[in-house]
PDB file of C-alpha atoms in Angstrom:
ATOM      1  CA  MET P   1      67.593 106.765 100.211  1.00  0.00           C
ATOM      2  CA  PRO P   2      66.328 104.183 102.695  1.00  0.00           C
ATOM      3  CA  GLU P   3      67.704 104.562 106.184  1.00  0.00           C
ATOM      4  CA  ALA P   4      68.953 100.957 106.297  1.00  0.00           C
ATOM      5  CA  LEU P   5      71.103 101.618 103.216  1.00  0.00           C
ATOM      6  CA  VAL P   6      72.509 104.813 104.733  1.00  0.00           C
ATOM      7  CA  GLN P   7      73.417 102.924 107.924  1.00  0.00           C
ATOM      8  CA  ALA P   8      75.038 100.133 105.920  1.00  0.00           C
ATOM      9  CA  LEU P   9      77.173 102.626 103.974  1.00  0.00           C
ATOM     10  CA  THR P  10      78.148 104.746 106.985  1.00  0.00           C
ATOM     11  CA  PRO P  11      81.327 103.458 108.638  1.00  0.00           C
ATOM     12  CA  THR P  12      81.172 102.612 112.312  1.00  0.00           C
ATOM     13  CA  PRO P  13      83.649 104.193 114.757  1.00  0.00           C
ATOM     14  CA  ARG P  14      85.526 100.875 114.787  1.00  0.00           C
ATOM     15  CA  GLN P  15      85.819 100.945 110.974  1.00  0.00           C
ATOM     16  CA  TRP P  16      87.035 104.552 111.099  1.00  0.00           C
ATOM     17  CA  LEU P  17      89.685 103.603 113.632  1.00  0.00           C
ATOM     18  CA  SER P  18      90.809 100.692 111.472  1.00  0.00           C
ATOM     19  CA  ARG P  19      91.040 102.963 108.417  1.00  0.00           C
ATOM     20  CA  LEU P  20      92.989 105.521 110.427  1.00  0.00           C
ATOM     21  CA  ARG P  21      95.453 102.817 111.541  1.00  0.00           C
ATOM     22  CA  ASP P  22      95.788 101.630 107.930  1.00  0.00           C
ATOM     23  CA  ALA P  23      96.508 105.165 106.740  1.00  0.00           C
ATOM     24  CA  ALA P  24      99.012 105.797 109.548  1.00  0.00           C
ATOM     25  CA  ASN P  25     100.926 102.596 108.723  1.00  0.00           C
ATOM     26  CA  LEU P  26     100.914 103.387 105.008  1.00  0.00           C
ATOM     27  CA  LEU P  27     102.173 106.940 105.607  1.00  0.00           C
ATOM     28  CA  ALA P  28     104.849 105.698 108.018  1.00  0.00           C
ATOM     29  CA  SER P  29     106.096 103.225 105.403  1.00  0.00           C
ATOM     30  CA  LEU P  30     106.175 105.863 102.642  1.00  0.00           C
ATOM     31  CA  ALA P  31     107.776 108.594 104.773  1.00  0.00           C
ATOM     32  CA  PRO P  32     111.444 107.494 104.480  1.00  0.00           C
ATOM     33  CA  GLY P  33     111.386 107.470 100.674  1.00  0.00           C
ATOM     34  CA  VAL P  34     109.616 110.805 100.415  1.00  0.00           C
ATOM     35  CA  LEU P  35     111.838 112.393 103.066  1.00  0.00           C
ATOM     36  CA  PHE P  36     114.990 110.938 101.477  1.00  0.00           C
ATOM     37  CA  GLY P  37     114.140 112.340  98.045  1.00  0.00           C
ATOM     38  CA  SER P  38     113.145 115.712  99.504  1.00  0.00           C
ATOM     39  CA  ALA P  39     116.346 115.897 101.533  1.00  0.00           C
ATOM     40  CA  LEU P  40     118.458 115.222  98.438  1.00  0.00           C
ATOM     41  CA  VAL P  41     116.743 118.040  96.574  1.00  0.00           C
ATOM     42  CA  LEU P  42     117.164 120.449  99.494  1.00  0.00           C
ATOM     43  CA  LEU P  43     120.785 119.445 100.124  1.00  0.00           C
ATOM     44  CA  SER P  44     121.742 119.915  96.480  1.00  0.00           C
ATOM     45  CA  ARG P  45     121.445 123.672  97.093  1.00  0.00           C
ATOM     46  CA  ASP P  46     124.162 123.532  99.758  1.00  0.00           C
ATOM     47  CA  PRO P  47     127.673 124.022  98.300  1.00  0.00           C
ATOM     48  CA  ARG P  48     128.973 121.058 100.341  1.00  0.00           C
ATOM     49  CA  PHE P  49     126.537 118.806  98.500  1.00  0.00           C
ATOM     50  CA  SER P  50     126.640 120.383  95.043  1.00  0.00           C
ATOM     51  CA  TRP P  51     127.642 116.965  93.655  1.00  0.00           C
ATOM     52  CA  LEU P  52     123.983 115.932  94.116  1.00  0.00           C
ATOM     53  CA  ILE P  53     123.117 117.948  90.998  1.00  0.00           C
ATOM     54  CA  GLU P  54     125.163 115.525  88.886  1.00  0.00           C
ATOM     55  CA  PRO P  55     123.933 111.910  89.171  1.00  0.00           C
ATOM     56  CA  ALA P  56     127.116 110.709  87.420  1.00  0.00           C
ATOM     57  CA  ARG P  57     129.012 111.765  90.554  1.00  0.00           C
ATOM     58  CA  TYR P  58     126.788 109.840  92.960  1.00  0.00           C
ATOM     59  CA  PRO P  59     128.707 107.242  94.996  1.00  0.00           C
ATOM     60  CA  TRP P  60     127.637 103.631  94.575  1.00  0.00           C
ATOM     61  CA  GLU P  61     126.148 103.670  98.072  1.00  0.00           C
ATOM     62  CA  LEU P  62     123.570 106.273  97.059  1.00  0.00           C
ATOM     63  CA  TRP P  63     122.480 104.111  94.117  1.00  0.00           C
ATOM     64  CA  VAL P  64     122.136 101.074  96.400  1.00  0.00           C
ATOM     65  CA  VAL P  65     120.091 103.113  98.885  1.00  0.00           C
ATOM     66  CA  ALA P  66     117.837 104.321  96.058  1.00  0.00           C
ATOM     67  CA  VAL P  67     117.315 100.895  94.441  1.00  0.00           C
ATOM     68  CA  ALA P  68     117.052  98.884  97.664  1.00  0.00           C
ATOM     69  CA  GLY P  69     114.858 101.495  99.353  1.00  0.00           C
ATOM     70  CA  THR P  70     112.555 101.664  96.344  1.00  0.00           C
ATOM     71  CA  THR P  71     112.344  97.869  96.240  1.00  0.00           C
ATOM     72  CA  ALA P  72     111.493  97.770  99.950  1.00  0.00           C
ATOM     73  CA  THR P  73     108.873 100.486  99.560  1.00  0.00           C
ATOM     74  CA  LEU P  74     107.260  98.731  96.586  1.00  0.00           C
ATOM     75  CA  ALA P  75     107.160  95.451  98.544  1.00  0.00           C
ATOM     76  CA  GLY P  76     105.564  97.295 101.468  1.00  0.00           C
ATOM     77  CA  LEU P  77     102.953  98.861  99.175  1.00  0.00           C
ATOM     78  CA  ALA P  78     102.263  95.485  97.555  1.00  0.00           C
ATOM     79  CA  ASP P  79     101.813  93.929 101.015  1.00  0.00           C
ATOM     80  CA  TRP P  80      99.493  96.745 102.051  1.00  0.00           C
ATOM     81  CA  ARG P  81      97.488  96.272  98.847  1.00  0.00           C
ATOM     82  CA  TYR P  82      97.491  92.493  99.210  1.00  0.00           C
ATOM     83  CA  HIS P  83      95.875  92.807 102.634  1.00  0.00           C
ATOM     84  CA  ARG P  84      93.032  94.794 101.105  1.00  0.00           C
ATOM     85  CA  THR P  85      92.428  92.639  98.018  1.00  0.00           C
ATOM     86  CA  ALA P  86      92.847  89.242  99.725  1.00  0.00           C
ATOM     87  CA  GLY P  87      90.723  90.286 102.690  1.00  0.00           C
ATOM     88  CA  VAL P  88      93.478  89.533 105.196  1.00  0.00           C
ATOM     89  CA  ARG P  89      92.378  90.878 108.542  1.00  0.00           C
ATOM     90  CA  VAL P  90      94.989  92.725 110.558  1.00  0.00           C
ATOM     91  CA  GLY P  91      94.050  93.091 114.185  1.00  0.00           C
ATOM     92  CA  PRO P  92      94.672  96.155 116.339  1.00  0.00           C
ATOM     93  CA  ASN P  93      97.622  94.547 118.152  1.00  0.00           C
ATOM     94  CA  GLU P  94      99.360  93.812 114.851  1.00  0.00           C
ATOM     95  CA  HIS P  95      98.625  97.345 113.605  1.00  0.00           C
ATOM     96  CA  ARG P  96     100.140  98.713 116.805  1.00  0.00           C
ATOM     97  CA  ALA P  97     103.256  96.531 116.481  1.00  0.00           C
ATOM     98  CA  GLU P  98     103.757  97.512 112.835  1.00  0.00           C
ATOM     99  CA  PHE P  99     103.262 101.206 113.566  1.00  0.00           C
ATOM    100  CA  LEU P 100     105.683 101.023 116.483  1.00  0.00           C
ATOM    101  CA  ALA P 101     108.304  99.403 114.227  1.00  0.00           C
ATOM    102  CA  LEU P 102     107.728 101.936 111.426  1.00  0.00           C
ATOM    103  CA  ALA P 103     107.242 105.172 113.323  1.00  0.00           C
ATOM    104  CA  GLY P 104     108.742 104.349 116.710  1.00  0.00           C
ATOM    105  CA  GLY P 105     111.858 102.722 115.308  1.00  0.00           C
ATOM    106  CA  GLY P 106     112.192 103.507 111.619  1.00  0.00           C
ATOM    107  CA  LEU P 107     111.489 107.240 111.779  1.00  0.00           C
ATOM    108  CA  PRO P 108     113.963 108.049 114.598  1.00  0.00           C
ATOM    109  CA  LEU P 109     116.536 105.856 112.838  1.00  0.00           C
ATOM    110  CA  PHE P 110     115.961 107.717 109.594  1.00  0.00           C
ATOM    111  CA  LEU P 111     116.351 111.099 111.334  1.00  0.00           C
ATOM    112  CA  LEU P 112     119.592 110.008 113.023  1.00  0.00           C
ATOM    113  CA  MET P 113     120.895 108.714 109.704  1.00  0.00           C
ATOM    114  CA  GLY P 114     120.041 112.047 108.076  1.00  0.00           C
ATOM    115  CA  ALA P 115     121.804 114.001 110.810  1.00  0.00           C
ATOM    116  CA  ALA P 116     124.897 111.793 110.529  1.00  0.00           C
ATOM    117  CA  SER P 117     124.885 112.209 106.743  1.00  0.00           C
ATOM    118  CA  VAL P 118     125.205 115.990 106.916  1.00  0.00           C
ATOM    119  CA  SER P 119     127.427 116.172 109.982  1.00  0.00           C
ATOM    120  CA  SER P 120     131.105 116.996 109.711  1.00  0.00           C
ATOM    121  CA  ARG P 121     131.593 114.391 112.476  1.00  0.00           C
ATOM    122  CA  PRO P 122     129.255 111.526 111.536  1.00  0.00           C
ATOM    123  CA  ARG P 123     130.928 109.033 113.878  1.00  0.00           C
ATOM    124  CA  MET P 124     129.390 110.788 116.878  1.00  0.00           C
ATOM    125  CA  PHE P 125     126.038 109.422 115.623  1.00  0.00           C
ATOM    126  CA  LEU P 126     127.250 105.820 115.337  1.00  0.00           C
ATOM    127  CA  LEU P 127     126.240 104.687 118.832  1.00  0.00           C
ATOM    128  CA  PRO P 128     122.757 106.302 118.777  1.00  0.00           C
ATOM    129  CA  VAL P 129     122.166 104.855 115.293  1.00  0.00           C
ATOM    130  CA  LEU P 130     123.149 101.366 116.457  1.00  0.00           C
ATOM    131  CA  VAL P 131     120.978 101.583 119.596  1.00  0.00           C
ATOM    132  CA  VAL P 132     117.916 102.706 117.622  1.00  0.00           C
ATOM    133  CA  LEU P 133     118.670 100.117 114.925  1.00  0.00           C
ATOM    134  CA  MET P 134     118.705  97.304 117.505  1.00  0.00           C
ATOM    135  CA  GLY P 135     115.407  98.519 118.937  1.00  0.00           C
ATOM    136  CA  THR P 136     113.893  98.710 115.467  1.00  0.00           C
ATOM    137  CA  VAL P 137     115.091  95.199 114.613  1.00  0.00           C
ATOM    138  CA  ALA P 138     113.561  93.913 117.863  1.00  0.00           C
ATOM    139  CA  LEU P 139     110.222  95.564 116.990  1.00  0.00           C
ATOM    140  CA  VAL P 140     110.283  94.133 113.465  1.00  0.00           C
ATOM    141  CA  CYS P 141     111.139  90.655 114.785  1.00  0.00           C
ATOM    142  CA  TYR P 142     108.303  90.869 117.294  1.00  0.00           C
ATOM    143  CA  ASP P 143     105.866  91.752 114.500  1.00  0.00           C
ATOM    144  CA  GLU P 144     107.172  89.016 112.200  1.00  0.00           C
ATOM    145  CA  PHE P 145     107.373  86.210 114.787  1.00  0.00           C
ATOM    146  CA  VAL P 146     104.203  86.972 116.728  1.00  0.00           C
ATOM    147  CA  PHE P 147     101.803  87.945 113.939  1.00  0.00           C
ATOM    148  CA  HIS P 148     103.203  86.722 110.635  1.00  0.00           C
ATOM    149  CA  ARG P 149     104.933  83.427 111.295  1.00  0.00           C
ATOM    150  CA  ARG P 150     101.842  81.219 111.083  1.00  0.00           C
ATOM    151  CA  ARG P 151      99.388  83.394 109.187  1.00  0.00           C
ATOM    152  CA  CYS P 152     101.345  84.416 106.111  1.00  0.00           C
ATOM    153  CA  GLY P 153     101.376  82.394 102.931  1.00  0.00           C
ATOM    154  CA  ARG P 154     104.253  82.191 100.464  1.00  0.00           C
ATOM    155  CA  PHE P 155     103.432  85.383  98.594  1.00  0.00           C
ATOM    156  CA  GLU P 156     103.036  87.543 101.686  1.00  0.00           C
ATOM    157  CA  SER P 157     106.195  86.069 103.224  1.00  0.00           C
ATOM    158  CA  LEU P 158     108.061  86.905 100.009  1.00  0.00           C
ATOM    159  CA  LEU P 159     106.822  90.494 100.239  1.00  0.00           C
ATOM    160  CA  HIS P 160     107.957  90.752 103.870  1.00  0.00           C
ATOM    161  CA  ARG P 161     111.375  89.292 103.108  1.00  0.00           C
ATOM    162  CA  THR P 162     111.805  91.613 100.132  1.00  0.00           C
ATOM    163  CA  LEU P 163     110.849  94.603 102.276  1.00  0.00           C
ATOM    164  CA  LEU P 164     113.251  93.631 105.069  1.00  0.00           C
ATOM    165  CA  ALA P 165     116.123  92.756 102.722  1.00  0.00           C
ATOM    166  CA  GLY P 166     115.666  96.063 100.875  1.00  0.00           C
ATOM    167  CA  HIS P 167     115.768  98.066 104.091  1.00  0.00           C
ATOM    168  CA  ALA P 168     118.790  96.111 105.324  1.00  0.00           C
ATOM    169  CA  ALA P 169     120.714  96.657 102.067  1.00  0.00           C
ATOM    170  CA  ALA P 170     119.835 100.360 102.061  1.00  0.00           C
ATOM    171  CA  PHE P 171     120.959 100.718 105.679  1.00  0.00           C
ATOM    172  CA  LEU P 172     124.264  98.923 105.081  1.00  0.00           C
ATOM    173  CA  ALA P 173     125.018 101.026 101.989  1.00  0.00           C
ATOM    174  CA  TRP P 174     124.213 104.191 103.932  1.00  0.00           C
ATOM    175  CA  ALA P 175     126.399 103.055 106.858  1.00  0.00           C
ATOM    176  CA  HIS P 176     129.302 102.478 104.471  1.00  0.00           C
ATOM    177  CA  PHE P 177     128.760 105.915 102.918  1.00  0.00           C
ATOM    178  CA  CYS P 178     128.505 107.672 106.243  1.00  0.00           C
ATOM    179  CA  PHE P 179     131.065 105.907 108.401  1.00  0.00           C
ATOM    180  CA  VAL P 180     133.629 104.503 105.936  1.00  0.00           C
ATOM    181  CA  ARG P 181     133.703 106.771 102.894  1.00  0.00           C
ATOM    182  CA  GLU P 182     135.066 110.253 103.405  1.00  0.00           C
ATOM    183  CA  GLY P 183     134.833 113.457 101.429  1.00  0.00           C
ATOM    184  CA  PHE P 184     131.189 113.355 100.343  1.00  0.00           C
ATOM    185  CA  HIS P 185     129.340 114.578 103.422  1.00  0.00           C
ATOM    186  CA  GLY P 186     129.556 117.144 106.175  1.00  0.00           C
TER     187      GLY P 186
END
């Protein structure tokens, strides 16, 4: 194989870094759904959560979380795929902002929500959840208003709005389950 061809096919360190950032953002966006499903399976073994074995007994909030979260995840995957097929370049600052919103805001929020869901006193998590939620919303707004406001076309904007609306609906359903409904958790 000619050396010029080998060099053309070998990614540069900058390309590797970009691919690593892409993979990190994709994994951070998939993590809540995978962790949520895994947690439900693990919790179903606990006698307090034996109702998880019977989907007919699921509260409406759990169905909303599942449908809205799946919708948000699919919109996020479609956006990720759209960037690759349409050749939309995402710079390192935008990657950093998105990763901060996903992993720096979304992951801690998800962990707090999980802890509140299994706690016998979920209300003690309300303030930390709200503080992390506000920080996450600020990070998402920064990403949307700084990087996406002018660049995104109709389709990409629709994907972003679907993703955000899905996450918002899932969060609100979870908050109702955890802080209003009684008898299902902890």
